[in-house]
Coordinates of C-alpha atoms in Angstrom, one line a residue:
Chain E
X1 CA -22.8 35.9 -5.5
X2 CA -20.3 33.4 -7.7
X3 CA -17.7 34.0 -5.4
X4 CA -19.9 33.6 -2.2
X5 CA -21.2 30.4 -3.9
X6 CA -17.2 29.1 -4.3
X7 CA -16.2 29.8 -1.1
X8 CA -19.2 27.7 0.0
X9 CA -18.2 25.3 -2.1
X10 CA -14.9 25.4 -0.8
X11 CA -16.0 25.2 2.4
X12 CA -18.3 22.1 2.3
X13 CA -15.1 20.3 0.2
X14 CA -12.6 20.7 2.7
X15 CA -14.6 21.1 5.9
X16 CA -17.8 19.7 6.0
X17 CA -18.6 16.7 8.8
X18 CA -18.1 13.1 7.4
X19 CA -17.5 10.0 8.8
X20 CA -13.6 9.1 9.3
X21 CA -13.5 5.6 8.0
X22 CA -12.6 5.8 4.5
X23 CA -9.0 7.7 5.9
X24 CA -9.2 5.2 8.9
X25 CA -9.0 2.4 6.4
X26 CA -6.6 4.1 4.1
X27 CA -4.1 4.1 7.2
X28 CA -4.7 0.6 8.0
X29 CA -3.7 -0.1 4.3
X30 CA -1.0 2.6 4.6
X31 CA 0.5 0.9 7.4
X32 CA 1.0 -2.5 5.9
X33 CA 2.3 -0.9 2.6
X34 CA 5.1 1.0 4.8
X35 CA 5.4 -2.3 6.6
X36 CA 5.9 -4.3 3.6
X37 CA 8.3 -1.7 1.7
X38 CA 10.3 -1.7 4.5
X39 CA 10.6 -5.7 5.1
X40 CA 11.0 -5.9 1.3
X41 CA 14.2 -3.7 1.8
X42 CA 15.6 -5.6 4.9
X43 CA 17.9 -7.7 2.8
X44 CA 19.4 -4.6 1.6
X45 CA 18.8 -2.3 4.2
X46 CA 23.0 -1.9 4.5
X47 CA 23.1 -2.1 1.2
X48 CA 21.2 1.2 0.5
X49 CA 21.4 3.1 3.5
X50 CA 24.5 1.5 5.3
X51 CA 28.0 3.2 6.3
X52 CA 29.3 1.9 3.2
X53 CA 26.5 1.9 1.0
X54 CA 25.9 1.6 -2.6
X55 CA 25.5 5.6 -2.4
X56 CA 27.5 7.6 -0.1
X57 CA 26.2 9.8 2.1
X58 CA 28.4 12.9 1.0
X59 CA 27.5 11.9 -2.5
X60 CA 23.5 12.2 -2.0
X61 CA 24.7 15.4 -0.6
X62 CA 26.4 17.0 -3.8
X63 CA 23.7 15.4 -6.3
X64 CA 20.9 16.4 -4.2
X65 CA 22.1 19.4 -2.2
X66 CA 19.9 21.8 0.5
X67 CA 18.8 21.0 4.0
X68 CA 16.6 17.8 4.0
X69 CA 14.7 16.4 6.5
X70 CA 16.7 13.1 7.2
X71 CA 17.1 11.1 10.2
X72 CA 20.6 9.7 8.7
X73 CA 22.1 12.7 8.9
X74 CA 21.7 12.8 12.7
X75 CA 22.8 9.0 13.6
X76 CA 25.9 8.5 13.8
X77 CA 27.2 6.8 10.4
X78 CA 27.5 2.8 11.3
X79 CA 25.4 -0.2 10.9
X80 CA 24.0 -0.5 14.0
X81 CA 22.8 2.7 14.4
X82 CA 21.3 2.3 11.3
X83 CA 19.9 -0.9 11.4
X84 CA 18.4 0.4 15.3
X85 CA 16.7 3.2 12.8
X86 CA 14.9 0.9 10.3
X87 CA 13.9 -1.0 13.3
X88 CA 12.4 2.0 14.7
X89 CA 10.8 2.9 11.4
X90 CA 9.4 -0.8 11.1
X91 CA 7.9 -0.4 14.5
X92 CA 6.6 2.7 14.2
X93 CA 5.1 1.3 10.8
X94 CA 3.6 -1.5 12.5
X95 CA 1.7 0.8 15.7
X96 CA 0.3 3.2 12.8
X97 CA -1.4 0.3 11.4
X98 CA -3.7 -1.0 14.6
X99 CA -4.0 2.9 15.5
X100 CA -2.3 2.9 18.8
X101 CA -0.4 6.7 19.5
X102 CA -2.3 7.0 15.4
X103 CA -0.6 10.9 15.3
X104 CA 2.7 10.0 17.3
X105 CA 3.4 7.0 14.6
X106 CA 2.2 9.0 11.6
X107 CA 4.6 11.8 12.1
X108 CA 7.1 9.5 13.1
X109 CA 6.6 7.3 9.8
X110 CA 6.3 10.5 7.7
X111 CA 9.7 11.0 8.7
X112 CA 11.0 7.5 8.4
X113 CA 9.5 7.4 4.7
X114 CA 11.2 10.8 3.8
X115 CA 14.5 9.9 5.7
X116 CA 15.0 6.7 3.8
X117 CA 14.1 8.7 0.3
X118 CA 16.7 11.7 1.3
X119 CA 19.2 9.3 2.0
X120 CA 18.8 7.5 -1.3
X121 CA 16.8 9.0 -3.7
X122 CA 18.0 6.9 -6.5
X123 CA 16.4 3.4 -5.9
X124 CA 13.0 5.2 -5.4
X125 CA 9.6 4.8 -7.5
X126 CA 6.7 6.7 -8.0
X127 CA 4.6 4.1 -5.5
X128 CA 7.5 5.2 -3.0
X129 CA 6.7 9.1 -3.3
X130 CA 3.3 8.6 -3.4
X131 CA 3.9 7.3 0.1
X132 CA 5.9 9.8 0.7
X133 CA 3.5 12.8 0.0
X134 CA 0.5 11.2 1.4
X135 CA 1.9 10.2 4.3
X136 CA 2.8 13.9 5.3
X137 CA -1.1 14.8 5.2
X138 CA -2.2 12.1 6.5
X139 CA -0.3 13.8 10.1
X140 CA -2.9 16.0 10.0
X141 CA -5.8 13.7 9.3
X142 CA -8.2 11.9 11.9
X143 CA -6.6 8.5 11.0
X144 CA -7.0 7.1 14.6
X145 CA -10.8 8.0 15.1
X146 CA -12.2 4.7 13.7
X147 CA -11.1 1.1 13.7
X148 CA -7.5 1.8 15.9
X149 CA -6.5 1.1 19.4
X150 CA -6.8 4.7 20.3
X151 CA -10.7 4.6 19.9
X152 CA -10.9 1.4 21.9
X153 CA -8.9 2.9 24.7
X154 CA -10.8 5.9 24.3
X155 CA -14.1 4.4 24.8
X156 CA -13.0 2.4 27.3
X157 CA -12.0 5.3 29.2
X158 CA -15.4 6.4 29.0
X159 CA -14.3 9.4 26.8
X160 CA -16.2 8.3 23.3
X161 CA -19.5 6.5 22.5
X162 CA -19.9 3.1 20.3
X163 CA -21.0 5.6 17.2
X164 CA -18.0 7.2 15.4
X165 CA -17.9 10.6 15.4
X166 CA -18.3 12.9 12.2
X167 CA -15.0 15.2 11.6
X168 CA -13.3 17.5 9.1
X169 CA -12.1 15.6 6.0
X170 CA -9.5 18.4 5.1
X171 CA -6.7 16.3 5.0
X172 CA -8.4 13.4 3.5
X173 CA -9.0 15.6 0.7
X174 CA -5.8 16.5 0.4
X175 CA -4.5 12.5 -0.3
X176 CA -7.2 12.5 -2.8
X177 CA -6.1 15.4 -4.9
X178 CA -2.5 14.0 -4.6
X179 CA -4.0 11.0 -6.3
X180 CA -6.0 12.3 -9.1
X181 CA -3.2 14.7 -9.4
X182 CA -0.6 11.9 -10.1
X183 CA -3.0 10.8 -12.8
X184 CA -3.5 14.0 -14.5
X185 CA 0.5 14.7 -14.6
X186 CA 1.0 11.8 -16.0
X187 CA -1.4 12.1 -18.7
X188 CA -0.2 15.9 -19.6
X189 CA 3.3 14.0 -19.7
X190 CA 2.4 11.5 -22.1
X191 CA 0.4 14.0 -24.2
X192 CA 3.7 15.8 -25.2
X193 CA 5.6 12.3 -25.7
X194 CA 5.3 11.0 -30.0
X195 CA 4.9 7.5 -29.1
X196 CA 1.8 8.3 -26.5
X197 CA 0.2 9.5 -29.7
X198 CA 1.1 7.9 -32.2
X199 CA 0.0 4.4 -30.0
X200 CA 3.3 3.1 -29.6
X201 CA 4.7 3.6 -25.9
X202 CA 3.4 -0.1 -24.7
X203 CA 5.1 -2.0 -27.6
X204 CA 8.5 -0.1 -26.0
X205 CA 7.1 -0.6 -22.3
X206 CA 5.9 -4.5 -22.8
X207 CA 9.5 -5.1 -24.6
X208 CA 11.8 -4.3 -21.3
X209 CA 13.2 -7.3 -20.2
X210 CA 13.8 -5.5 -16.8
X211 CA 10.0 -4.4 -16.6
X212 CA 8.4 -7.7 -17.3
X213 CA 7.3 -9.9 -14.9
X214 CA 4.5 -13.2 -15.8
X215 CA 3.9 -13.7 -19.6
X216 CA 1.5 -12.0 -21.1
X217 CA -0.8 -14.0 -24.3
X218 CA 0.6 -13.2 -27.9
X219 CA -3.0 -11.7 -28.9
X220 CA -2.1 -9.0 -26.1
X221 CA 0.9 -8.0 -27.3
X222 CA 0.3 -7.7 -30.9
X223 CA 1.1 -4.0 -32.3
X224 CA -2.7 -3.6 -32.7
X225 CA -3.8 -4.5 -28.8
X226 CA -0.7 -2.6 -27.7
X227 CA -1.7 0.7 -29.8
X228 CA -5.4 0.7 -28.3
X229 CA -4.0 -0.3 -24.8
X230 CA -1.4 2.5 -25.5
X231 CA -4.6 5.2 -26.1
X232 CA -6.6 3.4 -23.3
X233 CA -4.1 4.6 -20.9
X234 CA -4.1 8.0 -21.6
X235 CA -8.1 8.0 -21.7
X236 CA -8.3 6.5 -18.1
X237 CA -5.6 8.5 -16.7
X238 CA -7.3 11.7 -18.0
X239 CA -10.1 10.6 -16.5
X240 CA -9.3 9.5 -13.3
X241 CA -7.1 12.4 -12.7
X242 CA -10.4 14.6 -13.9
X243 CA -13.9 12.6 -13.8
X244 CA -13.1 11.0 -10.8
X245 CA -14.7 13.5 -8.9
X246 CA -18.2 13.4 -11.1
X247 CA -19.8 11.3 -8.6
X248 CA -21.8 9.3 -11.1
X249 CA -18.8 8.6 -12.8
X250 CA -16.6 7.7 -9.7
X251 CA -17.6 3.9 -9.4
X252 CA -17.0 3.0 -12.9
X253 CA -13.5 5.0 -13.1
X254 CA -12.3 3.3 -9.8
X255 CA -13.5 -0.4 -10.8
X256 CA -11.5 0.4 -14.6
X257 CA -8.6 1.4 -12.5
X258 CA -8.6 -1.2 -9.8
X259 CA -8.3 -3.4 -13.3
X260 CA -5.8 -1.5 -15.2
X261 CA -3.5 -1.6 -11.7
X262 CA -3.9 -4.9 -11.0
X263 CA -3.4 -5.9 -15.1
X264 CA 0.1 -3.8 -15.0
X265 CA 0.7 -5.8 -11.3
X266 CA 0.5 -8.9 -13.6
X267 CA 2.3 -7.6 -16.4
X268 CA 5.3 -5.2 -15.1
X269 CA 7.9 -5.7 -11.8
X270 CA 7.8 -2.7 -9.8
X271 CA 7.0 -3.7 -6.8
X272 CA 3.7 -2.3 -4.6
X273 CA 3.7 0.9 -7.0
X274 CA 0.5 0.2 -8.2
X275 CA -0.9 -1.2 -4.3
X276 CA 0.7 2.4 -3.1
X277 CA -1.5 4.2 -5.5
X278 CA -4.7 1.5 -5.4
X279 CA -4.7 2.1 -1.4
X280 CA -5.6 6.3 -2.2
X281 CA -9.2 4.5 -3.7
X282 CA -10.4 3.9 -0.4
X283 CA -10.5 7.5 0.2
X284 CA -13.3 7.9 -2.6
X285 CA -15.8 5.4 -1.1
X286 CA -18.9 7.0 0.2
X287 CA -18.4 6.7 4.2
X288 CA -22.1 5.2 3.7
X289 CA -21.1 2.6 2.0
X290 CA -18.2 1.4 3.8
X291 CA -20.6 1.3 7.0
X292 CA -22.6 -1.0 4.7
X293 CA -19.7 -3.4 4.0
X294 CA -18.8 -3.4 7.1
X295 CA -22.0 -3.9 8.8
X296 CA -22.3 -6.8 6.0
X297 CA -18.8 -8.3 7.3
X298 CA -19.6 -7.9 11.1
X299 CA -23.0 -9.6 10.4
X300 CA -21.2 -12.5 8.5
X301 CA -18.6 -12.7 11.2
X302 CA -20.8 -13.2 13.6
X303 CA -23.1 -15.8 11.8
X304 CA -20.2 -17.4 11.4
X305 CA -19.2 -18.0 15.1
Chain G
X1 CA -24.0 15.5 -13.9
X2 CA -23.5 17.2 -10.2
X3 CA -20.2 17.0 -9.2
X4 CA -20.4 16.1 -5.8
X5 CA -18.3 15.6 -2.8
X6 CA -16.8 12.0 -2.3
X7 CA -17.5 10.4 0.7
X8 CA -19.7 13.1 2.1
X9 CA -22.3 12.6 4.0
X10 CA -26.2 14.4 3.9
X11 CA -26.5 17.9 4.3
X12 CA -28.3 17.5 7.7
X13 CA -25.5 15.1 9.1
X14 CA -22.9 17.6 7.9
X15 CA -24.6 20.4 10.1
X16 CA -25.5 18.4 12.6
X17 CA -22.4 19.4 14.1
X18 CA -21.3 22.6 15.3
X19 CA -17.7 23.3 13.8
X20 CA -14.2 21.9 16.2
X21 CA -12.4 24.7 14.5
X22 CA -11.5 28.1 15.9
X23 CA -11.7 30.9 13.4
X24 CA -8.0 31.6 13.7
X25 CA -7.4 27.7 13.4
X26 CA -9.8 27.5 9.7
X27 CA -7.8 30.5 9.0
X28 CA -4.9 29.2 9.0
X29 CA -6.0 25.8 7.6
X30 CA -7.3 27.3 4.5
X31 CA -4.1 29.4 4.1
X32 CA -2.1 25.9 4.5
X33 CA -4.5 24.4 1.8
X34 CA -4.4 27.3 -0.2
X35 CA -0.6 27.4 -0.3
X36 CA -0.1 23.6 -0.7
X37 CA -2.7 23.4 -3.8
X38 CA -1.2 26.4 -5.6
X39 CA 2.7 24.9 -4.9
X40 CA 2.4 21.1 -5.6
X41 CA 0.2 21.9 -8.6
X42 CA 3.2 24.3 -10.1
X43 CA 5.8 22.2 -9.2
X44 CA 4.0 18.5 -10.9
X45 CA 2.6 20.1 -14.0
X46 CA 4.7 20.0 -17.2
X47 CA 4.2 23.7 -17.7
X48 CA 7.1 26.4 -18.7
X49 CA 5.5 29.5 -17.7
X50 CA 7.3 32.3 -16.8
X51 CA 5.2 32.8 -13.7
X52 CA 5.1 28.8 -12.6
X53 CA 8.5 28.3 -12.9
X54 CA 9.5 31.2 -10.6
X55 CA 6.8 29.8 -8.2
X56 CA 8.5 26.6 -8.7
X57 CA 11.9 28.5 -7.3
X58 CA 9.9 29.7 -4.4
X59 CA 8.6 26.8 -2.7
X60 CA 12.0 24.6 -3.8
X61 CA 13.3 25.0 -0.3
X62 CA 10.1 24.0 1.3
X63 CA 9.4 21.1 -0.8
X64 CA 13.0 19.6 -1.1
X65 CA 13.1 20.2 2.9
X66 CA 9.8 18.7 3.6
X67 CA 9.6 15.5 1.0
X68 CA 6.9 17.4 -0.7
X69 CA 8.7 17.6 -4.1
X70 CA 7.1 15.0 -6.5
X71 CA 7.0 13.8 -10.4
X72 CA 4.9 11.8 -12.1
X73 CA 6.2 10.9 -15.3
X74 CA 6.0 7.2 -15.9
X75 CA 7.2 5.9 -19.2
X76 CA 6.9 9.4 -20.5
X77 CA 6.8 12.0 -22.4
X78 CA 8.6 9.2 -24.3
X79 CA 9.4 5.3 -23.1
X80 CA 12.3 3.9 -22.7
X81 CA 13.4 2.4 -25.8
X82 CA 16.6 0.2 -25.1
X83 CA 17.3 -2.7 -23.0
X84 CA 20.4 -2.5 -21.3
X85 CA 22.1 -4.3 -18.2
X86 CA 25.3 -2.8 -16.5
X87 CA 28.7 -5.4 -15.4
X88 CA 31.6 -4.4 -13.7
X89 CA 35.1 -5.6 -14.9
X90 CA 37.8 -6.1 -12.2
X91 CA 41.7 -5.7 -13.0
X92 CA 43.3 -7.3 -9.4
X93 CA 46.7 -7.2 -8.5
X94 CA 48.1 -9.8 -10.4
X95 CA 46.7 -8.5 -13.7
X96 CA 43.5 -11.3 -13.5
X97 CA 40.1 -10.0 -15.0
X98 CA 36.8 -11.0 -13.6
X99 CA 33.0 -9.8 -14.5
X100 CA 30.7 -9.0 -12.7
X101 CA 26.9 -8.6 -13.1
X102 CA 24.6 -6.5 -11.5
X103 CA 21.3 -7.9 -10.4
X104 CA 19.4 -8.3 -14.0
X105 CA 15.3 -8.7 -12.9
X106 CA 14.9 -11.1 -16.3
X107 CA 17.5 -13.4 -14.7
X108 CA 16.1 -13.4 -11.3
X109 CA 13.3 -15.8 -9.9
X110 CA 9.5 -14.5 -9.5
X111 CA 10.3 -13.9 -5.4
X112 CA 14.2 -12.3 -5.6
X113 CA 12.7 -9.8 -8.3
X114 CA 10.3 -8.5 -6.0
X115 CA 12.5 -7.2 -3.4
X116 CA 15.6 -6.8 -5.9
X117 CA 14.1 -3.9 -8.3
X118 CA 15.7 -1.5 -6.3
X119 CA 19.0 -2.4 -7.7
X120 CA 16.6 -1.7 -11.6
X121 CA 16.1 2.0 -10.4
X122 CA 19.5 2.1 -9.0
X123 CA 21.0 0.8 -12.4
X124 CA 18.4 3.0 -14.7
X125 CA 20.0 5.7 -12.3
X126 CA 23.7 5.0 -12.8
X127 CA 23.4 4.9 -16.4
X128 CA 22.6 8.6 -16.5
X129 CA 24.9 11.1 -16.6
X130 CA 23.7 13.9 -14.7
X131 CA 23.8 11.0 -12.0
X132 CA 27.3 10.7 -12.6
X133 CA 28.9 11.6 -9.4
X134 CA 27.2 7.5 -8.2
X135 CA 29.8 6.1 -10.3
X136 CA 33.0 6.0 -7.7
X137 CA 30.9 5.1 -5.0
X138 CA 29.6 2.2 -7.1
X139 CA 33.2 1.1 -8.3
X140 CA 34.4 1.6 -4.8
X141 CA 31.2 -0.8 -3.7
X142 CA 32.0 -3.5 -6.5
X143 CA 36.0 -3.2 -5.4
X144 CA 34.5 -3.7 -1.8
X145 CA 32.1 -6.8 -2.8
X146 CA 35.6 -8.3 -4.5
X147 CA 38.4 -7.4 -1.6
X148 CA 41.1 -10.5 -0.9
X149 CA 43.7 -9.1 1.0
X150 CA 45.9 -11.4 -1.0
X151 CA 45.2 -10.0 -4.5
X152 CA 43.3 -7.2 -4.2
X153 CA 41.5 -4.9 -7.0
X154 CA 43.0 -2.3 -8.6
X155 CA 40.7 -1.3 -10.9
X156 CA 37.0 -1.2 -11.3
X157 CA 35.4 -0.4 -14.8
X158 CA 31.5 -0.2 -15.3
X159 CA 29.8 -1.1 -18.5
X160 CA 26.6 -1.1 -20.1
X161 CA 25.4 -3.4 -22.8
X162 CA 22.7 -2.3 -24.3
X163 CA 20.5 -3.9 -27.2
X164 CA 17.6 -1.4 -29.1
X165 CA 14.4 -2.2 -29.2
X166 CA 13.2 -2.2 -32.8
X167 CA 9.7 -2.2 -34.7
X168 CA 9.7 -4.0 -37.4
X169 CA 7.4 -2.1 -40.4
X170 CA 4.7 -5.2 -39.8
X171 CA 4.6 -4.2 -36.3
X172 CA 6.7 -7.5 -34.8
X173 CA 9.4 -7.2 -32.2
X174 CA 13.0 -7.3 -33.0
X175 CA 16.2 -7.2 -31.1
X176 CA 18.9 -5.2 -32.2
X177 CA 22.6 -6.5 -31.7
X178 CA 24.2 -6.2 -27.9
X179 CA 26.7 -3.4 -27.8
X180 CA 28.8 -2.2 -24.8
X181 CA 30.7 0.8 -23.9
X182 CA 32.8 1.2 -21.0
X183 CA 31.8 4.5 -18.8
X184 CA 33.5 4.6 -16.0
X185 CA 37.6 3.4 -15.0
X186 CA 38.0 3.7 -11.3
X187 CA 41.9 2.9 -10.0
X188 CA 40.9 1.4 -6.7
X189 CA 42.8 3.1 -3.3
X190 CA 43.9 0.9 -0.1
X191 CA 41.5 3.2 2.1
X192 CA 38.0 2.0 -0.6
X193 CA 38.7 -1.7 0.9
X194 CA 38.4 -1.0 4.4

């Protein structure tokens, strides 16, 4: 009886209808993140991945040996093969985001983001894996079956109605337990560390000259507000890596987390890390509601015209 | 308090629908989900059991193959506690030194740091030693960056100056003194400059 009642469970998790627009959003954002990691990089795109590049090619190879799935090792090694590459990537980045050939350009970026990584895992952050992993299930997610080009052709071809369709949110789930995963790793890694306990990580963390990035009030940054914020962390982490999926607690973790990303945004320079992991949030908005907000924008719209 | 599917809809919306999926085809879905669960849980968690980390082993090729491998340990178990910043000395030809700094973030403007931090992870990276196998190829780079046929560089050396970052015992921030240490002496070859 329990285990008939798991696999139910089970089944209604990873395969029961919904409505695709929370992981059709979550590509649009996707897609501009890639987009603006790799335009970010194009001063440097020689630099990192070039034929004489701040890492070698045969070095990445000893330090991070076994087959890999890497476009670079395929291209012949010079700058204009690898420039044509990034190009390809940037392109491909671009046609993921309005949804035009949606599975074509997701494998196709998958493979750019892991390429780029392989070639050079050594300038990468945890915003850039999270990319990384996500992107390789959201190839198997129905990413192109709400607000894309694919739909419109598809209706206009007479194959699909105005109403989006329902489908299997297997994948989608997937992204999500990436992202409450990263959370709960990161809070059993912290657990184990002395200062994590003892409250004192931030004071170490808010004193890297490398890390910081706008100016942050002295009241902040006195031992006191950096021991709570030190003990807040590890609280909200826990919980967003845990409670996130108690649906009465889901609103209030995600707002508290939208805040603490966008604090540390403020506060810290590593780039789009903290838009990599905010774009996963979409994926835990009721499909209900996002017809609401989106019904509330299309109404406004049109007002407005 | 229910736990409850996020983003689901009603239960007469969700059968509304008779299922896309073939048996074979949920099959092998849920074996795929199964697998990837069980493996990317093992391989994140901070665990040293016996039975995860030969799991780990199992699914390394997979993972390293596939992009799947992952950490997430930011600023832990325990935070950096130094501030450091790496320079490159150059010996040319003619027996002239010259420094060179790699991109420091606290030196650069609001915009360059943005789309500079790379050279951060690439510096945090260099500065460890299991990484040390980066250290020619960034000598060779710096030689590169400083190549005039007329005096060329002969040697490369990488250093880190490093300052700790010190609690005082009523809590307030202190500096330590800048140190250095010289940790890598490349002689640069002909062949590095072209």
């Amino acid at each position: 009886m329990k285990g008939k009642s798991l696999l139910e469970a089970w089944n209604a998790f990873f395969f029961a209808e919904q409505s695709p627009t929370p992981i059709a959003l979550f590509r649009i954002v996707y897609g501009v993140l890639v987009t603006a990691t790799l335009l970010l990089l194009r001063p440097d795109w020689l630099a990192w991945f070039g034929a004489h590049a701040w890492v070698s090619l045969p070095t990445m190879h000893e330090l991070e040996p076994g087959p890999r799935l890497n476009l670079f090792v395929w291209v012949p090694q010079n700058d204009a093969w690898i420039s044509a590459l990034f190009w390809m990537f940037l392109a491909s980045a671009l046609l993921l985001t309005v949804g035009f050939l949606t599975r074509l350009n997701s494998v196709l970026l998958f493979l750019c983001l892991n390429s780029i990584q392989q070639r050079n895992l050594y300038i990468t952050h945890g915003g850039d894996t999270f990319l990384r992993v996500a992107g390789f299930f959201l190839i198997f997610a129905p990413a192109g079956a709400a607000f894309s080009v694919d739909r419109l052709i598809r209706i206009w071809r007479g194959k699909e109605g105005a109403a989006i369709g329902p489908r299997s949110p297997w994948a989608q789930r997937m992204i999500q337990f990436e992202l409450s995963l990263l959370y709960f790793v990161t809070f059993c890694w912290k657990v184990q560390g002395v200062p994590w306990i003892q409250g004192t990580a931030l004071y170490y963390v808010f004193h890297l000259d490398e890390l910081q990035r706008f100016p942050l009030p002295s009241w902040l940054v006195n031992p006191a507000m950096l021991k709570l914020g030190t003990w807040f962390t590890l609280v909200l982490e826990f919980s967003l890596g845990v409670l996130i999926w108690v649906r009465e607690l889901r609103y209030p973790l995600l707002a508290l987390g939208v805040l603490f990303h966008l604090f540390l945004e403020y506060a810290t320079n590593v780039p789009l890390f903290q838009w990599d992991v905010l774009s996963a949030y979409i994926l835990f908005v009721d499909p209900a509601d996002i017809d609401r907000a989106t019904n509330w924008l299309r109404a406004r719209f049109v007002a407005a015209l | 308090m229910a736990a409850q599917i996020p983003g689901s809809l009603t239960n007469g919306t969700r059968n509304g629908r008779a299922s896309t999926w073939g048996a074979a085809g949920r099959v092998a879905i849920n074996v795929f989900l199964v697998f990837h669960i069980l493996a990317i849980a093992c391989w994140c968690l901070p665990a040293s059991n016996p039975l995860i980390l030969t799991a780990r082993e199992f699914v390394r090729p997979y993972f390293v193959w596939s992009g799947l491998f992952q950490s997430w340990d930011m600023f832990s178990p325990t935070p950096k506690a130094v501030n450091t910043y790496l320079e490159a000395m150059i010996i040319r030809k003619d027996g002239s030194t010259e420094f060179w700094g790699f991109p420091r973030m606290e030196l650069l403007s609001y915009a360059e740091r943005y789309y500079r931090e790379r050279y951060r992870k690439y510096e945090e990276n260099l500065l460890d030693s299991r990484y040390s196998a980066l250290w020619p190829d960034a000598a060779r780079q710096v030689a590169r960056l400083h190549a005039n046929p007329a005096d060329p560089p002969q040697t490369v050396m990488l250093l880190v100056r490093w300052s700790n970052i010190v609690q005082r015992a009523d809590g307030s921030f202190e500096r330590s003194p800048w140190d250095a240490h010289v940790f890598f002496t490349y002689a640069v070859k002909p062949e590095d400059l072209q």
